[in-house]
Tab-separated table of C-alpha atoms and ligand atoms in Angstrom:
chain	number	residue	atom	x	y	z
P	1	MET	CA	37.804	4.280	83.302
P	2	THR	CA	40.774	6.578	83.848
P	3	THR	CA	43.206	7.832	81.228
P	4	ALA	CA	46.965	7.773	81.730
P	5	GLN	CA	49.048	10.703	80.530
P	6	PRO	CA	49.688	9.623	76.936
P	7	GLY	CA	53.306	10.837	76.838
P	8	ILE	CA	54.330	8.144	79.321
P	9	PHE	CA	53.832	5.478	76.661
P	10	ILE	CA	54.785	7.293	73.448
P	11	GLU	CA	58.057	5.675	72.409
P	12	GLY	CA	60.724	6.449	69.836
P	13	SER	CA	61.494	10.084	70.713
P	14	GLY	CA	64.985	11.164	69.743
P	15	HIS	CA	65.071	14.154	72.108
P	16	HIS	CA	64.229	14.583	75.762
P	17	HIS	CA	64.156	17.514	78.165
P	18	TYR	CA	63.914	17.087	81.929
P	19	LEU	CA	62.811	19.891	84.241
P	20	GLU	CA	62.716	19.433	88.014
P	21	TYR	CA	61.342	22.206	90.230
P	22	THR	CA	61.074	23.022	93.903
P	23	VAL	CA	58.170	25.054	95.241
P	24	PRO	CA	59.195	27.660	97.805
P	25	PRO	CA	57.067	27.642	100.971
P	26	GLY	CA	54.512	30.399	101.395
P	27	GLY	CA	53.611	30.811	97.713
P	28	ASP	CA	50.118	31.649	96.506
P	29	PRO	CA	48.279	28.287	96.213
P	30	ASP	CA	45.833	29.620	93.600
P	31	ALA	CA	48.656	30.885	91.358
P	32	MET	CA	50.336	27.497	91.783
P	33	LYS	CA	47.191	25.601	90.781
P	34	ALA	CA	46.653	27.839	87.760
P	35	ALA	CA	50.236	27.340	86.533
P	36	VAL	CA	50.086	23.588	87.064
P	37	ALA	CA	46.750	23.399	85.215
P	38	GLU	CA	48.370	25.111	82.228
P	39	VAL	CA	51.181	22.533	82.105
P	40	ALA	CA	48.643	19.750	82.704
P	41	ALA	CA	46.832	20.866	79.536
P	42	LEU	CA	50.053	20.298	77.567
P	43	ALA	CA	50.390	16.822	79.097
P	44	ALA	CA	46.773	15.924	78.292
P	45	ARG	CA	47.051	16.708	74.589
P	46	PRO	CA	50.326	15.686	72.967
P	47	VAL	CA	50.869	17.265	69.564
P	48	PRO	CA	52.138	15.015	66.742
P	49	GLY	CA	55.788	14.185	67.357
P	50	GLN	CA	55.894	15.669	70.826
P	51	SER	CA	54.638	15.004	74.360
P	52	ALA	CA	54.914	16.309	77.890
P	53	VAL	CA	54.455	14.378	81.122
P	54	LEU	CA	53.782	16.120	84.428
P	55	ALA	CA	54.492	14.568	87.834
P	56	PHE	CA	54.354	15.822	91.411
P	57	GLY	CA	56.528	15.347	94.457
P	58	PRO	CA	54.531	13.518	97.165
P	59	ASP	CA	54.153	16.536	99.478
P	60	LEU	CA	52.995	18.930	96.753
P	61	TRP	CA	50.484	16.429	95.334
P	62	LYS	CA	49.013	15.762	98.782
P	63	ARG	CA	48.712	19.532	99.298
P	64	LEU	CA	47.082	20.219	95.925
P	65	SER	CA	44.856	17.175	95.778
P	66	PRO	CA	44.563	15.565	99.216
P	67	GLY	CA	41.863	13.078	98.193
P	68	ALA	CA	43.754	11.698	95.205
P	69	ALA	CA	47.052	10.510	96.704
P	70	PRO	CA	47.693	6.812	96.005
P	71	GLU	CA	48.556	4.492	98.843
P	72	GLY	CA	52.267	4.414	99.617
P	73	LEU	CA	53.152	7.765	98.002
P	74	ARG	CA	56.086	9.223	99.938
P	75	PRO	CA	59.346	11.098	99.346
P	76	ILE	CA	62.447	9.099	98.459
P	77	LYS	CA	64.955	8.284	101.223
P	78	ALA	CA	68.731	8.274	100.839
P	79	ILE	CA	70.474	4.883	100.985
P	80	GLU	CA	73.820	4.353	102.724
P	81	GLY	CA	74.887	1.483	100.528
P	82	ALA	CA	77.531	-1.221	100.738
P	83	GLY	CA	81.171	-0.187	100.317
P	84	GLY	CA	80.430	3.493	100.978
P	85	HIS	CA	78.213	3.847	97.874
P	86	VAL	CA	75.531	6.412	98.655
P	87	MET	CA	72.236	7.099	96.936
P	88	PRO	CA	71.286	10.685	97.752
P	89	ALA	CA	67.710	11.883	98.214
P	90	THR	CA	67.154	15.210	96.450
P	91	GLN	CA	63.363	15.064	96.507
P	92	ARG	CA	61.793	17.919	94.533
P	93	ASP	CA	58.229	19.081	93.946
P	94	LEU	CA	57.456	19.129	90.234
P	95	PHE	CA	58.812	17.158	87.304
P	96	VAL	CA	58.150	17.836	83.635
P	97	TRP	CA	59.448	15.458	80.957
P	98	ILE	CA	59.178	16.714	77.406
P	99	HIS	CA	60.124	14.414	74.548
P	100	GLY	CA	59.747	14.349	70.821
P	101	ALA	CA	61.188	13.958	67.378
P	102	ARG	CA	62.917	17.326	67.064
P	103	LEU	CA	65.263	19.123	69.398
P	104	ASP	CA	63.931	22.558	68.412
P	105	ASP	CA	60.294	21.647	69.146
P	106	VAL	CA	61.179	19.969	72.425
P	107	PHE	CA	63.275	22.952	73.456
P	108	GLU	CA	60.487	25.381	72.568
P	109	THR	CA	58.063	23.471	74.787
P	110	ALA	CA	60.632	23.413	77.593
P	111	LEU	CA	60.876	27.210	77.326
P	112	ALA	CA	57.070	27.491	77.396
P	113	VAL	CA	56.844	25.269	80.499
P	114	GLN	CA	59.574	27.268	82.201
P	115	ASN	CA	57.702	30.526	81.470
P	116	ILE	CA	54.519	29.120	82.987
P	117	LEU	CA	56.165	27.698	86.119
P	118	LYS	CA	58.806	30.378	86.734
P	119	PRO	CA	56.600	32.686	88.857
P	120	VAL	CA	55.660	29.903	91.310
P	121	THR	CA	58.706	27.594	91.418
P	122	GLU	CA	62.492	27.408	91.429
P	123	LEU	CA	64.169	25.472	88.640
P	124	ALA	CA	66.448	22.831	90.179
P	125	LEU	CA	67.362	20.600	87.220
P	126	ASP	CA	67.306	21.463	83.526
P	127	ASP	CA	68.933	18.834	81.291
P	128	ARG	CA	68.485	17.376	77.857
P	129	GLY	CA	68.555	13.674	77.015
P	130	PHE	CA	69.211	11.995	73.697
P	131	VAL	CA	69.174	8.636	71.960
P	132	TYR	CA	72.661	7.158	71.665
P	133	HIS	CA	73.036	4.853	68.642
P	134	ASP	CA	70.460	2.028	68.810
P	135	SER	CA	69.079	3.024	72.252
P	136	ARG	CA	72.311	2.326	74.098
P	137	ASP	CA	73.408	3.704	77.407
P	138	LEU	CA	76.773	5.536	77.205
P	139	THR	CA	78.416	2.356	78.538
P	140	GLY	CA	77.579	0.936	75.099
P	141	PHE	CA	74.905	-1.515	76.303
P	142	ILE	CA	71.385	-1.481	74.855
P	143	ASP	CA	69.024	-0.093	77.522
P	144	GLY	CA	65.419	-1.236	77.520
P	145	SER	CA	65.693	-4.825	76.204
P	146	ALA	CA	63.678	-6.370	79.062
P	147	ASN	CA	61.203	-3.494	79.265
P	148	PRO	CA	57.558	-4.631	79.234
P	149	LYS	CA	55.966	-4.373	75.788
P	150	ASP	CA	52.447	-3.604	74.504
P	151	ASP	CA	49.735	-3.926	77.185
P	152	ALA	CA	52.238	-5.303	79.718
P	153	ARG	CA	53.558	-1.714	79.907
P	154	PHE	CA	50.248	-0.500	81.340
P	155	GLU	CA	50.149	-3.304	83.899
P	156	ALA	CA	53.692	-2.502	85.052
P	157	ALA	CA	53.312	1.269	85.097
P	158	LEU	CA	49.755	2.180	86.099
P	159	ILE	CA	47.837	2.093	89.365
P	160	PRO	CA	44.925	-0.291	88.709
P	161	GLU	CA	41.297	0.794	88.354
P	162	GLY	CA	39.428	0.912	91.640
P	163	GLN	CA	42.385	2.219	93.644
P	164	THR	CA	42.962	5.852	94.616
P	165	GLY	CA	45.130	7.399	91.903
P	166	ALA	CA	44.031	4.842	89.275
P	167	GLY	CA	45.455	5.548	85.835
P	168	GLY	CA	48.328	7.421	87.453
P	169	ALA	CA	51.867	6.122	87.890
P	170	PHE	CA	54.571	6.241	90.518
P	171	VAL	CA	57.758	7.648	89.008
P	172	LEU	CA	61.437	7.374	89.898
P	173	THR	CA	63.993	9.778	88.415
P	174	GLN	CA	67.712	9.601	89.101
P	175	GLN	CA	70.558	11.317	87.365
P	176	TRP	CA	73.460	8.845	87.225
P	177	VAL	CA	76.944	10.161	86.396
P	178	HIS	CA	79.195	7.537	84.794
P	179	ASP	CA	82.913	6.967	85.212
P	180	LEU	CA	83.362	5.840	81.624
P	181	ASP	CA	87.179	5.793	81.880
P	182	ALA	CA	86.922	3.104	84.563
P	183	PHE	CA	84.167	1.154	82.802
P	184	ASN	CA	85.792	1.279	79.368
P	185	ALA	CA	89.108	0.107	80.849
P	186	LEU	CA	87.491	-3.285	81.590
P	187	PRO	CA	87.555	-6.095	79.031
P	188	GLN	CA	84.208	-6.505	77.283
P	189	VAL	CA	83.539	-9.870	78.930
P	190	GLU	CA	83.884	-8.218	82.371
P	191	GLN	CA	81.550	-5.371	81.340
P	192	GLU	CA	79.021	-7.995	80.273
P	193	ARG	CA	79.279	-9.681	83.680
P	194	ILE	CA	78.484	-6.297	85.283
P	195	ILE	CA	75.371	-5.707	83.181
P	196	GLY	CA	74.258	-9.352	82.838
P	197	ARG	CA	73.827	-9.137	79.066
P	198	THR	CA	76.094	-9.317	76.046
P	199	LYS	CA	77.257	-5.986	74.663
P	200	PRO	CA	76.734	-6.172	70.889
P	201	ASP	CA	73.284	-7.791	70.877
P	202	SER	CA	71.934	-7.634	74.463
P	203	ILE	CA	71.498	-11.400	75.000
P	204	GLU	CA	70.849	-12.170	78.676
P	205	LEU	CA	73.565	-14.287	80.333
P	206	GLU	CA	72.167	-17.633	81.405
P	207	GLY	CA	72.555	-19.965	84.365
P	208	ASP	CA	75.990	-19.951	85.977
P	209	ALA	CA	77.161	-17.325	83.475
P	210	MET	CA	74.894	-14.722	85.150
P	211	PRO	CA	76.750	-13.272	88.149
P	212	PRO	CA	74.541	-12.663	91.211
P	213	ASN	CA	75.940	-9.121	91.417
P	214	SER	CA	75.171	-8.178	87.801
P	215	HIS	CA	72.720	-5.347	87.168
P	216	VAL	CA	70.124	-7.681	85.670
P	217	ALA	CA	70.386	-10.131	88.578
P	218	ARG	CA	69.863	-7.279	91.080
P	219	THR	CA	66.890	-5.692	89.283
P	220	ASP	CA	65.001	-8.699	87.883
P	221	VAL	CA	63.091	-9.511	91.064
P	222	THR	CA	60.067	-11.647	91.895
P	223	GLU	CA	58.328	-11.239	95.246
P	224	ASP	CA	55.638	-13.693	96.413
P	225	GLY	CA	55.283	-14.914	92.839
P	226	VAL	CA	54.837	-11.374	91.441
P	227	ALA	CA	57.462	-10.085	88.987
P	228	MET	CA	58.383	-6.574	90.167
P	229	LYS	CA	58.182	-5.107	86.646
P	230	ILE	CA	58.684	-1.424	86.011
P	231	TYR	CA	58.490	0.513	82.727
P	232	ARG	CA	61.748	2.332	81.979
P	233	ARG	CA	62.087	5.430	79.767
P	234	SER	CA	65.674	6.480	80.601
P	235	ALA	CA	68.005	8.280	78.188
P	236	PRO	CA	71.641	9.382	78.183
P	237	PHE	CA	72.348	13.004	79.111
P	238	GLY	CA	75.302	15.290	79.500
P	239	SER	CA	78.351	16.823	77.895
P	240	ALA	CA	81.801	15.583	76.916
P	241	GLY	CA	83.064	16.237	80.449
P	242	ARG	CA	80.132	14.994	82.557
P	243	HIS	CA	77.586	12.487	81.385
P	244	GLY	CA	75.518	9.474	82.267
P	245	LEU	CA	71.971	8.223	82.348
P	246	TYR	CA	68.858	10.137	83.311
P	247	PHE	CA	67.033	7.155	84.772
P	248	LEU	CA	63.267	7.512	84.456
P	249	ALA	CA	60.792	4.750	85.233
P	250	PHE	CA	57.093	4.267	85.957
P	251	ALA	CA	55.511	1.686	88.264
P	252	CYS	CA	52.118	0.674	89.608
P	253	ASP	CA	53.583	0.421	93.123
P	254	LEU	CA	56.343	2.486	94.746
P	255	HIS	CA	57.548	-0.609	96.573
P	256	ARG	CA	58.972	-2.003	93.304
P	257	PHE	CA	61.479	0.842	93.109
P	258	ASP	CA	62.413	0.425	96.776
P	259	VAL	CA	63.113	-3.281	96.279
P	260	GLN	CA	65.327	-2.719	93.235
P	261	LEU	CA	67.254	0.196	94.754
P	262	LEU	CA	67.943	-1.620	98.039
P	263	ARG	CA	69.193	-4.638	96.063
P	264	MET	CA	71.382	-2.451	93.833
P	265	PHE	CA	72.953	-0.715	96.827
P	266	GLY	CA	73.609	-3.953	98.697
P	267	VAL	CA	71.305	-3.374	101.660
P	268	SER	CA	68.598	-5.943	100.962
P	269	GLY	CA	70.174	-8.485	103.280
P	270	ASP	CA	71.689	-11.024	100.872
P	271	GLY	CA	75.207	-9.577	100.927
P	272	GLU	CA	75.291	-8.712	97.202
P	273	HIS	CA	75.354	-5.315	95.529
P	274	ASP	CA	75.027	-4.275	91.887
P	275	ARG	CA	78.517	-3.846	90.404
P	276	LEU	CA	77.172	-1.036	88.238
P	277	ILE	CA	77.278	1.289	91.273
P	278	GLU	CA	81.079	0.981	91.217
P	279	PHE	CA	81.105	2.722	87.823
P	280	SER	CA	78.190	5.141	88.019
P	281	LYS	CA	76.686	7.132	90.857
P	282	PRO	CA	73.322	8.773	91.307
P	283	VAL	CA	73.554	12.497	92.042
P	284	THR	CA	69.786	13.125	92.222
P	285	SER	CA	66.827	10.946	93.273
P	286	SER	CA	63.128	11.737	93.516
P	287	TYR	CA	59.866	9.854	93.715
P	288	TRP	CA	56.915	11.424	91.915
P	289	PHE	CA	53.297	10.775	91.090
P	290	ALA	CA	52.137	11.245	87.480
P	291	PRO	CA	48.330	11.533	87.890
P	292	SER	CA	45.752	10.420	85.360
P	293	ILE	CA	44.280	13.022	83.002
P	294	GLU	CA	41.108	12.999	85.134
P	295	ASP	CA	42.999	13.679	88.383
P	296	LEU	CA	44.974	16.454	86.657
P	297	ALA	CA	41.765	18.016	85.362
P	298	SER	CA	40.247	18.040	88.844
P	299	LEU	CA	43.000	20.470	89.910
P	300	SER	CA	41.408	23.184	87.818
P	301	GLY	CA	37.926	22.149	88.892
P	302	ALA	CA	37.140	20.672	85.454
Z	1	HEM	C1	73.667	3.874	85.741
Z	1	HEM	C2	72.385	3.580	85.774
Z	1	HEM	C3	71.785	2.456	84.979
Z	1	HEM	C4	72.204	1.927	83.786
Z	1	HEM	C5	73.387	2.346	82.926
Z	1	HEM	C6	71.297	0.853	83.475
Z	1	HEM	C7	71.393	0.057	82.346
Z	1	HEM	C8	70.664	-1.095	82.138
Z	1	HEM	C9	70.906	-2.059	81.094
Z	1	HEM	C10	71.991	-1.908	80.030
Z	1	HEM	C11	70.011	-3.048	81.231
Z	1	HEM	C12	69.901	-4.322	80.382
Z	1	HEM	C13	69.002	-4.184	79.211
Z	1	HEM	C14	67.560	-3.961	79.548
Z	1	HEM	O1	66.824	-4.888	79.877
Z	1	HEM	O2	67.161	-2.808	79.526
Z	1	HEM	C15	69.168	-2.725	82.375
Z	1	HEM	C16	68.126	-3.498	82.834
Z	1	HEM	C17	67.322	-3.140	83.884
Z	1	HEM	N1	67.483	-2.081	84.724
Z	1	HEM	FE1	68.935	-0.683	84.613
Z	1	HEM	N2	70.357	0.763	84.457
Z	1	HEM	C18	70.622	1.725	85.400
Z	1	HEM	C19	69.909	1.971	86.561
Z	1	HEM	C20	68.784	1.278	86.949
Z	1	HEM	C21	67.989	1.578	88.119
Z	1	HEM	C22	68.265	2.714	89.092
Z	1	HEM	C23	66.968	0.678	88.147
Z	1	HEM	C24	65.836	0.504	89.124
Z	1	HEM	C25	65.621	1.245	90.181
Z	1	HEM	C26	67.119	-0.183	86.983
Z	1	HEM	C27	66.255	-1.186	86.647
Z	1	HEM	C28	66.443	-2.078	85.623
Z	1	HEM	C29	65.553	-3.186	85.329
Z	1	HEM	C30	64.262	-3.533	86.050
Z	1	HEM	C31	66.117	-3.877	84.251
Z	1	HEM	C32	65.557	-5.139	83.579
Z	1	HEM	C33	65.955	-6.361	84.356
Z	1	HEM	C34	65.357	-7.619	83.708
Z	1	HEM	O3	64.188	-7.899	83.994
Z	1	HEM	O4	66.065	-8.228	82.914
Z	1	HEM	N3	68.229	0.221	86.296
Z	1	HEM	N4	69.604	-1.526	82.911
C-alpha cells in the first residue's frame, strides 16, 4: 500500500501559498536531492491546521527518480486555441503548495521552503491564494460544487496501486487572470450560461438550458464510459489590479487534463469552445507529479 501526500486531500484551508521553481542546469544533484528531501519531510507530516504538498516537473522527476515516473508523465504543451485564445506552456521544475488556517503560519512555512530551495533553484512564481466568501471564484460562482467527495476523491486523483507511481497524482496548475469588468458587465443569466450553473446556489443547468459551450459542458466529459473526473483545489489569487484563479487539480491520469483543456480551447474537433476563455486567460501552465510519501522517501534513500 502506498500513501498519498496528505495535504492533497486536507480541505477547508482559508489561506494558500503557491511556489513554482525552475532548476538551473548544471547544479549539484546531491545538494538538490538534499533540499528536496527537506521539503518532502514537511509534505509527509502536516502539522495541525497546515499542510504542504510537493510536486515535480516531469523532467526533474525523471532525473531524480528514473524508476518511479508514471506512464504518460510529460511537460505541458501550449495550445493555439479557437478565436486566437492561447494557452501558454510555462513548464517549471518544482511546485510547493502550502495551505492552512492562518496566513501567518502559511507564510512562515513558505519562507522556510524558500530558504531550503533557494540555493538550488530559481523562484519563478510566488503568490498567495484565499477563500472568497463561500468558496466562490472571483466571478462570483461557487467553485468546487461537482468536485468528487469522500473516497471518490482518491479514485479521481491517485494513480492506482500496482502501477508505477501508485499513490502519487498528476497535477495541473494554471494561473488564470480574469477580465472581471467584461464578465460583470453581462447580465446574470448570461454569466450562468457561460458557467453552466446558477450563480446564487450553483444549481447545474439542465437539458436544453445547458449551452454546449458552457464551462461545465466543456469539462464534464465521459470517454469510453469512463467519467474523466479530476479533483480540484483551486483558489482565487491576486490584488485589486490583477486577479483571477490559481487553478490546481489532481488526476490519476494526465490524459484527463489534456481532454478538458483541448475542449475548453476549442481544438477537440467538435467546433465548440468554452466561453469562459473569453473572460479569463491562463498566463502560466505546468504539469507536475506529486509522488507518494514512499516515492518521496526513496529520494533520500530512506
Ligand atoms: C478561469 C478559470 C476557471 C474558473 C473560473 C472555473 C470555475 C468553475 C466553476 C464555477 C465551476 C462550476 C462549479 C463546480 O463544479 O466546481 C467549474 C467546474 C469545473 N471545472 Fe472549472 N474553472 C476554471 C478552469 C478550469 C480548468 C482549466 C479546468 C480543467 C482543466 C476546469 C475543470 C472543471 C471541472 C472538471 C468542473 C466540473 C464539471 C462537472 O463535472 O460538472 N476548470 N469550474
